[in-house]
XYZ file of N, CA and C in Angstrom:
603
model
N 154.893 161.731 181.566
C 154.349 161.112 180.303
C 155.414 159.820 180.394
N 154.603 158.356 179.968
C 155.409 157.801 179.835
C 156.234 157.364 178.824
N 157.327 156.749 178.546
C 158.128 156.486 177.181
C 157.023 154.879 176.713
N 157.398 154.740 175.328
C 156.636 153.586 175.108
C 157.619 152.105 175.531
N 158.584 152.154 175.992
C 159.118 151.120 176.520
C 158.891 150.980 177.946
N 158.466 152.341 178.741
C 157.768 152.061 180.224
C 156.858 151.209 180.095
N 155.834 151.758 179.286
C 154.389 151.083 179.323
C 154.559 149.724 178.555
N 155.376 149.354 178.239
C 155.672 147.820 177.620
C 156.321 147.135 178.634
N 157.174 147.397 179.436
C 157.710 146.656 180.744
C 156.449 146.732 181.488
N 155.727 147.645 181.766
C 154.495 147.552 182.741
C 153.524 146.748 182.135
N 153.656 146.578 181.153
C 152.361 145.877 179.945
C 150.992 146.255 180.317
N 151.541 147.602 179.442
C 149.937 148.092 179.428
C 149.886 148.453 177.958
N 150.829 147.698 177.129
C 150.572 147.696 175.882
C 149.892 146.380 175.173
N 148.979 146.745 174.367
C 147.768 145.947 174.049
C 148.483 145.592 172.339
N 148.796 144.198 172.265
C 149.165 143.933 170.779
C 148.267 143.056 170.050
N 147.849 143.472 168.804
C 146.587 142.833 167.961
C 147.894 142.349 166.395
N 147.575 141.164 166.367
C 147.901 140.344 165.572
C 147.841 140.990 163.728
N 148.791 141.280 163.286
C 148.986 142.104 161.706
C 149.262 140.977 160.785
N 150.090 140.265 160.763
C 150.620 139.422 160.028
C 151.548 138.332 159.999
N 151.235 137.466 159.125
C 151.971 136.201 159.257
C 152.905 135.525 158.230
N 153.867 135.895 157.409
C 154.808 135.576 156.614
C 155.777 134.529 156.649
N 156.603 134.016 155.296
C 157.490 133.375 155.608
C 158.689 133.964 156.072
N 159.225 133.448 156.907
C 160.717 133.960 157.380
C 161.967 134.326 155.950
N 162.583 135.292 156.028
C 163.425 135.384 154.677
C 164.481 134.618 155.738
N 164.881 134.507 156.372
C 166.041 134.013 157.388
C 166.248 132.602 157.045
N 164.868 132.020 157.331
C 164.669 130.492 157.435
C 163.443 130.260 156.570
N 163.224 130.156 155.516
C 162.107 130.039 154.775
C 161.177 128.846 155.414
N 161.722 127.896 156.618
C 161.369 126.884 156.671
C 160.324 127.287 158.085
N 160.503 128.652 158.570
C 159.492 129.298 159.605
C 158.750 130.240 159.330
N 158.003 131.081 160.061
C 157.011 131.972 160.021
C 157.544 132.871 160.587
N 157.059 134.284 160.229
C 157.485 135.350 161.103
C 156.004 136.280 161.114
N 156.197 136.358 162.403
C 154.913 136.737 162.672
C 154.993 138.427 163.070
N 154.119 139.192 162.850
C 154.146 140.768 163.231
C 152.602 141.132 164.026
N 153.244 141.801 164.990
C 152.093 142.290 165.913
C 152.144 143.876 165.700
N 150.878 144.895 166.272
C 150.958 146.297 166.038
C 150.411 146.190 167.296
N 150.797 147.622 168.065
C 150.709 148.148 169.293
C 149.105 148.681 168.935
N 148.161 148.300 170.096
C 146.531 148.855 169.584
C 146.666 150.618 169.852
N 146.388 151.296 169.487
C 146.233 152.642 170.105
C 146.667 153.620 168.964
N 146.497 154.874 169.260
C 147.079 155.744 168.275
C 148.420 156.620 168.743
N 149.754 156.261 168.090
C 150.562 157.235 168.632
C 151.483 157.958 167.611
N 151.956 159.100 167.875
C 152.141 160.190 167.094
C 153.626 160.988 167.981
N 154.216 161.280 166.464
C 155.226 162.105 167.103
C 154.581 163.956 167.285
N 156.089 163.891 167.927
C 155.559 165.974 168.464
C 155.197 166.533 166.711
N 155.551 166.386 165.628
C 155.392 166.717 164.336
C 154.148 166.528 164.101
N 153.183 165.417 164.631
C 152.338 165.366 164.195
C 152.325 163.976 163.323
N 153.008 163.254 162.587
C 153.238 162.496 162.206
C 152.498 160.808 162.600
N 152.234 160.242 162.050
C 151.768 158.719 163.089
C 153.138 158.066 163.229
N 153.422 157.415 164.050
C 154.023 156.278 164.297
C 153.352 154.922 164.795
N 153.718 153.823 164.022
C 153.201 152.566 164.360
C 154.386 151.990 165.068
N 153.839 151.135 166.516
C 154.609 150.299 166.770
C 154.542 148.579 166.388
N 155.843 148.004 165.840
C 155.563 146.966 165.608
C 156.379 145.521 166.706
N 155.910 144.634 166.519
C 156.464 143.540 167.569
C 156.712 142.291 166.282
N 157.933 141.831 166.003
C 158.195 140.652 165.217
C 158.690 139.736 166.169
N 157.988 138.599 165.659
C 158.603 137.220 166.431
C 160.076 136.843 166.507
N 160.804 136.794 164.661
C 162.077 136.874 164.968
C 162.749 137.283 165.544
N 162.449 138.944 165.251
C 163.310 140.080 166.144
C 163.736 139.838 167.192
N 162.411 139.289 167.798
C 162.297 138.856 169.279
C 163.645 137.982 169.648
N 163.293 136.756 169.219
C 164.686 135.923 169.006
C 165.834 136.247 168.801
N 166.064 137.108 167.822
C 167.560 137.383 167.539
C 167.730 138.613 168.964
N 166.930 139.578 169.373
C 167.283 140.594 170.202
C 167.849 139.771 171.611
N 166.904 138.881 172.100
C 167.106 137.789 173.329
C 168.521 137.408 172.912
N 168.761 136.470 172.035
C 170.211 135.825 172.016
C 171.481 136.949 171.691
N 171.163 137.759 170.869
C 172.205 139.032 171.064
C 172.519 139.552 172.556
N 171.561 139.659 173.429
C 171.657 139.909 174.843
C 172.132 138.948 175.182
N 171.873 137.768 175.353
C 172.747 136.865 176.407
C 174.136 136.587 175.697
N 174.529 136.534 174.777
C 175.706 136.924 173.941
C 176.356 137.721 174.886
N 175.686 139.189 174.468
C 177.037 140.516 175.204
C 176.850 140.147 176.642
N 176.077 139.828 177.504
C 175.921 139.521 178.612
C 176.953 138.664 178.863
N 176.773 137.530 178.278
C 178.075 136.103 178.573
C 179.602 136.926 178.342
N 179.876 137.644 177.124
C 180.998 137.767 177.151
C 181.693 139.198 177.954
N 180.476 140.098 178.331
C 181.164 140.947 179.459
C 180.787 140.473 180.218
N 180.597 139.764 180.877
C 181.134 138.847 182.251
C 182.002 138.132 182.170
N 182.369 137.106 181.195
C 183.874 136.881 181.194
C 184.977 137.877 180.843
N 184.930 138.822 180.598
C 185.777 139.965 180.728
C 185.976 140.642 181.827
N 184.910 140.667 182.411
C 184.845 141.483 183.975
C 185.398 140.068 185.041
N 184.885 139.350 184.698
C 185.683 138.004 185.582
C 186.843 137.668 185.567
N 187.632 138.206 184.470
C 189.113 138.049 184.229
C 189.699 139.311 185.206
N 189.270 140.465 185.573
C 189.676 141.406 186.061
C 189.762 141.103 187.375
N 188.911 140.277 187.906
C 188.973 139.295 189.591
C 190.139 138.779 189.712
N 191.059 138.469 188.538
C 192.445 137.789 188.877
C 193.341 138.396 189.820
N 193.626 137.781 190.837
C 194.623 138.945 191.565
C 195.981 138.598 191.220
N 196.232 137.760 190.091
C 197.497 137.745 189.749
C 197.562 138.452 188.691
N 196.506 139.602 187.978
C 196.594 140.361 186.446
C 197.830 141.380 186.908
N 198.263 141.501 185.464
C 199.032 142.602 185.330
C 198.884 144.032 185.593
N 199.670 144.741 185.693
C 199.306 146.348 185.513
C 198.646 146.798 187.248
N 198.306 148.041 187.097
C 197.734 148.679 187.421
C 196.748 148.554 188.337
N 196.297 148.404 189.989
C 195.589 147.689 190.434
C 194.759 148.634 191.381
N 194.473 149.924 190.962
C 194.041 150.606 191.890
C 192.587 150.975 191.257
N 191.841 151.699 192.330
C 190.162 151.892 192.337
C 189.891 152.159 191.035
N 190.440 153.272 190.814
C 190.424 154.295 189.764
C 190.842 153.498 188.340
N 191.694 152.912 188.542
C 191.965 152.112 187.302
C 190.782 150.733 187.076
N 190.689 149.886 187.890
C 189.712 149.320 187.862
C 188.555 149.906 187.164
N 188.100 150.710 187.903
C 186.556 151.220 187.486
C 186.982 151.457 186.247
N 187.926 151.893 185.309
C 188.026 152.591 184.020
C 187.833 151.198 183.164
N 188.458 150.660 183.776
C 188.360 149.052 182.515
C 187.120 148.177 183.234
N 186.322 148.414 184.083
C 184.922 147.991 184.154
C 184.171 148.817 182.844
N 183.974 150.149 183.263
C 183.486 150.986 182.625
C 183.697 150.480 181.023
N 184.829 150.238 180.583
C 185.109 150.457 179.045
C 184.723 148.826 178.520
N 184.363 147.908 179.719
C 183.964 146.647 179.182
C 182.271 146.666 178.866
N 182.019 147.232 179.920
C 180.520 147.383 179.755
C 180.220 148.538 178.841
N 180.654 149.269 178.401
C 180.072 150.081 177.635
C 180.581 148.896 176.181
N 181.503 148.726 175.746
C 181.766 148.076 174.566
C 180.773 147.031 174.393
N 180.453 146.228 175.242
C 179.253 145.404 174.987
C 177.905 145.688 175.262
N 177.941 147.067 175.489
C 176.106 148.130 175.789
C 175.660 147.137 176.824
N 176.717 146.538 177.922
C 175.811 145.781 179.150
C 175.551 146.555 180.263
N 175.486 148.049 180.193
C 175.492 148.607 181.434
C 173.986 148.369 182.338
N 172.893 148.570 181.845
C 171.766 148.077 181.738
C 171.635 146.767 182.817
N 172.439 145.358 182.056
C 172.393 144.371 182.767
C 173.286 143.641 183.578
N 174.083 144.434 184.077
C 175.484 144.198 184.666
C 175.385 144.968 185.718
N 175.869 144.589 187.231
C 175.902 145.416 188.189
C 177.479 145.415 188.757
N 178.371 146.252 188.876
C 179.994 146.389 188.958
C 179.922 146.987 190.338
N 180.295 146.193 191.152
C 180.600 146.903 192.341
C 182.048 146.939 193.040
N 182.896 148.457 193.114
C 184.521 147.917 193.610
C 184.036 148.395 195.098
N 184.563 147.300 195.995
C 184.698 147.810 197.156
C 186.077 147.800 197.525
N 186.767 148.138 198.881
C 188.199 148.306 199.060
C 188.313 146.936 200.292
N 189.506 146.277 199.894
C 189.877 145.266 200.709
C 191.045 145.471 201.419
N 191.399 145.475 202.507
C 192.371 145.441 203.429
C 193.489 144.141 203.798
N 194.484 144.265 203.175
C 195.298 143.270 203.100
C 196.670 143.401 204.083
N 196.664 142.665 205.263
C 197.638 142.912 205.902
C 198.567 142.065 205.660
N 200.294 142.433 205.801
C 201.173 141.913 205.286
C 202.582 142.472 206.604
N 202.999 141.194 206.486
C 204.194 141.412 207.453
C 205.725 141.142 206.866
N 206.640 142.044 206.456
C 207.986 141.791 206.437
C 208.908 142.093 207.336
N 209.958 141.411 206.992
C 211.258 141.341 207.712
C 211.791 142.607 208.117
N 211.902 143.334 209.202
C 212.057 144.915 209.276
C 214.049 145.208 209.341
N 214.692 144.078 209.318
C 216.227 143.859 209.130
C 216.407 142.858 208.021
N 217.503 142.595 207.565
C 218.309 142.014 206.904
C 218.585 140.660 207.860
N 219.083 139.589 206.608
C 219.338 138.185 207.409
C 218.750 137.230 207.575
N 218.721 135.891 207.961
C 217.555 135.199 207.799
C 216.619 135.478 209.331
N 215.360 135.224 208.958
C 214.514 134.803 210.425
C 215.166 134.165 211.451
N 214.586 135.013 212.359
C 215.379 134.187 213.844
C 213.973 134.298 215.034
N 214.154 133.661 216.103
C 213.371 134.266 217.291
C 213.124 135.650 217.725
N 214.074 136.551 217.087
C 214.446 137.750 217.913
C 214.275 138.809 216.717
N 213.655 138.146 215.484
C 213.862 138.975 214.445
C 212.437 139.900 214.306
N 212.386 141.585 214.205
C 211.423 142.149 213.991
C 210.985 142.448 212.616
N 209.395 142.344 212.897
C 208.891 142.049 211.916
C 207.766 143.571 211.707
N 207.808 143.945 210.342
C 207.015 145.427 210.604
C 205.668 145.212 209.529
N 204.456 145.489 210.238
C 203.406 145.284 209.740
C 202.950 146.763 208.525
N 202.087 146.150 207.675
C 201.899 146.880 206.466
C 200.453 146.743 206.054
N 199.877 147.490 205.815
C 198.102 147.309 205.458
C 198.209 148.251 203.766
N 198.070 147.082 203.150
C 197.638 147.258 201.611
C 196.344 147.533 201.478
N 195.557 148.465 200.391
C 194.532 148.438 199.953
C 194.187 148.183 198.709
N 193.312 147.211 198.349
C 193.230 146.412 197.571
C 191.613 146.622 196.889
N 191.484 146.892 195.512
C 189.961 147.026 195.446
C 189.638 145.847 194.522
N 188.311 145.602 195.157
C 187.616 144.331 195.101
C 186.650 144.506 194.463
N 186.244 143.261 193.215
C 185.354 143.704 192.516
C 184.409 142.481 192.436
N 182.802 143.028 192.608
C 181.852 142.094 192.730
C 181.018 142.390 191.426
N 180.015 141.157 190.908
C 179.513 141.448 189.850
C 178.210 141.004 189.961
N 177.167 141.085 189.508
C 175.379 140.313 189.512
C 174.838 140.905 188.648
N 173.995 140.048 187.574
C 173.092 140.330 186.807
C 171.802 141.161 187.272
N 171.896 142.702 186.852
C 170.259 143.273 187.157
C 169.474 142.460 186.441
N 168.664 142.106 187.307
C 167.430 141.375 186.913
C 166.487 142.183 186.392
N 166.083 143.186 187.230
C 165.289 144.446 186.082
C 165.743 144.890 185.024
N 167.042 145.370 184.955
C 167.552 146.132 183.750
C 167.105 144.755 182.823
N 167.572 143.798 182.585
C 167.655 142.501 181.667
C 165.668 142.445 181.533
N 165.097 142.486 182.265
C 163.735 142.391 182.181
C 163.013 143.810 181.534
N 163.208 144.935 181.665
C 163.282 145.724 181.034
C 163.601 145.720 179.475
N 164.500 145.497 179.429
C 164.949 144.863 177.863
C 164.427 144.016 177.296
N 163.870 142.809 177.876
C 163.041 141.591 177.258
C 161.516 142.298 177.136
N 161.057 143.583 177.452
C 159.941 143.804 177.546
C 159.855 144.277 176.202
N 160.702 144.810 175.478
C 161.002 145.572 174.359
C 161.708 144.631 173.059
N 161.925 143.585 173.148
C 162.449 142.538 172.122
C 161.707 142.530 170.768
N 162.064 142.302 170.233
C 161.251 142.323 168.880
C 160.769 143.852 168.736
N 160.538 144.774 169.064
C 159.744 145.685 168.743
C 160.693 146.603 168.125
N 159.784 147.743 167.014
C 160.250 148.554 165.931
C 159.752 149.390 165.751
N 159.677 150.893 165.733
C 158.929 151.816 165.268
C 158.977 152.027 163.643
N 157.756 152.478 162.916
C 157.613 152.723 161.500
C 156.726 154.458 161.697
N 157.435 155.382 161.245
C 156.530 156.458 161.058
C 155.768 156.897 159.829
N 154.751 157.901 159.530
C 154.831 157.812 157.945
C 153.763 159.176 157.820
N 153.668 159.876 157.164
C 153.104 161.216 156.799
C 151.968 160.999 155.615
N 151.907 159.692 155.493
C 150.579 159.125 154.631
C 149.405 158.844 154.918
N 148.333 158.484 154.865
C 147.217 157.733 155.447
C 147.047 156.112 155.413
N 148.750 155.708 155.018
C 148.124 154.004 154.964
C 148.314 153.601 156.306
N 147.538 152.527 156.320
C 147.087 151.819 157.439
C 148.916 150.930 158.098
N 148.504 150.592 159.128
C 149.815 149.717 160.005
C 150.177 148.435 158.789
N 149.226 147.698 158.693
C 149.648 146.780 157.421
C 150.390 147.077 156.216
N 149.935 148.163 155.501
C 150.608 148.703 154.327
C 151.724 149.628 154.850
N 151.933 149.752 155.810
C 153.270 150.799 156.211
C 154.485 149.773 156.487
N 153.721 148.629 157.018
C 155.103 147.580 157.187
C 155.105 146.719 155.819
N 154.376 146.787 155.283
C 154.520 145.965 153.623
C 155.391 146.852 152.682
N 155.143 148.470 153.127
C 156.490 149.144 152.435
C 157.646 149.169 152.611
N 157.456 149.332 154.115
C 158.741 148.921 154.799
C 159.775 147.911 154.531
N 159.119 146.448 154.122
C 159.827 145.461 153.866
C 160.281 145.169 152.441
N 159.653 146.002 151.552
C 159.471 145.908 150.079
C 160.626 147.372 149.531
N 160.990 147.880 150.797
C 162.229 149.222 150.643
C 163.063 148.570 150.047
N 163.967 147.290 150.462
C 165.206 146.945 150.008
C 165.388 146.794 148.491
N 164.062 146.017 148.151
C 163.726 145.832 146.670
C 163.680 147.105 145.890
N 162.892 147.895 146.390
C 162.683 149.116 145.765
C 163.918 149.851 145.720
N 164.725 150.346 146.459
C 166.314 150.922 146.516
C 167.015 150.357 145.566
N 167.352 148.996 145.564
C 167.809 148.198 144.440
C 167.488 148.229 142.922
N 166.260 148.758 142.842
C 165.866 149.107 141.508
C 166.098 150.268 141.033
N 166.535 151.775 141.957
C 166.447 152.224 141.821
C 168.048 152.595 141.381
N 168.841 151.793 142.016
C 170.391 151.672 141.759
C 170.254 151.299 140.245
N 169.497 150.233 139.919
C 169.573 149.909 138.512
C 169.160 151.212 137.413
N 168.240 151.881 137.792
C 167.626 152.853 137.128
C 168.941 154.036 137.172
N 169.560 154.355 138.229
C 170.491 155.611 138.081
C 171.860 155.169 137.655
N 172.405 153.476 137.071
C 173.454 152.962 136.494
C 173.352 152.537 134.935
N 174.508 152.580 134.605
C 174.531 152.382 132.894
C 174.576 151.084 132.896
N 172.938 150.878 131.873
C 172.945 149.172 131.935
C 172.862 148.917 129.987
N 173.497 147.746 129.858
C 173.389 147.213 128.471
C 172.554 146.687 128.100
N 172.164 147.050 126.828
C 170.866 146.402 126.374
C 171.418 145.353 124.564
N 171.153 144.580 124.572
C 171.598 143.970 123.633
C 170.537 143.408 122.982
């Protein structure tokens, strides 16, 4: 059975226009809501509605771009040959993992660590170099980091931009479920008033 995100990525979800309201974040624009066509249920039997918001789509895309840019900047700094600290492959791998995890960019950036052999010659004896000097050859293994954007991972992420689910155990339709959800902050605020001590003059 495919997950909803997999179906969305493969363009198997059909969306229906549901609602158009003025944006709360920007009163000069409108937010459009769509709902996935079809019947979706949780294992418990509750109905689940999948919505797609035009404003959330923009925010998701912007936040992903910011995270990718920030993670790439940090990862690029690890490629600096002059960086201080241990330069072992294991240490570098841990640093890469920490950065990707911090920005949640594991699906968007591919980081590959390869071993680079660096040849070095040092004088075997003390004193100034001369034509008779003997040099010792050493091979040093250095980890080399290569980076690229995971195009498929970004595409899969884009496929679910703006999407969020709401579930209910009522008989409310998708429009009413969404309206109840959007109204919830005001409802919770009124509950807080009822639970607090109010002064009446």
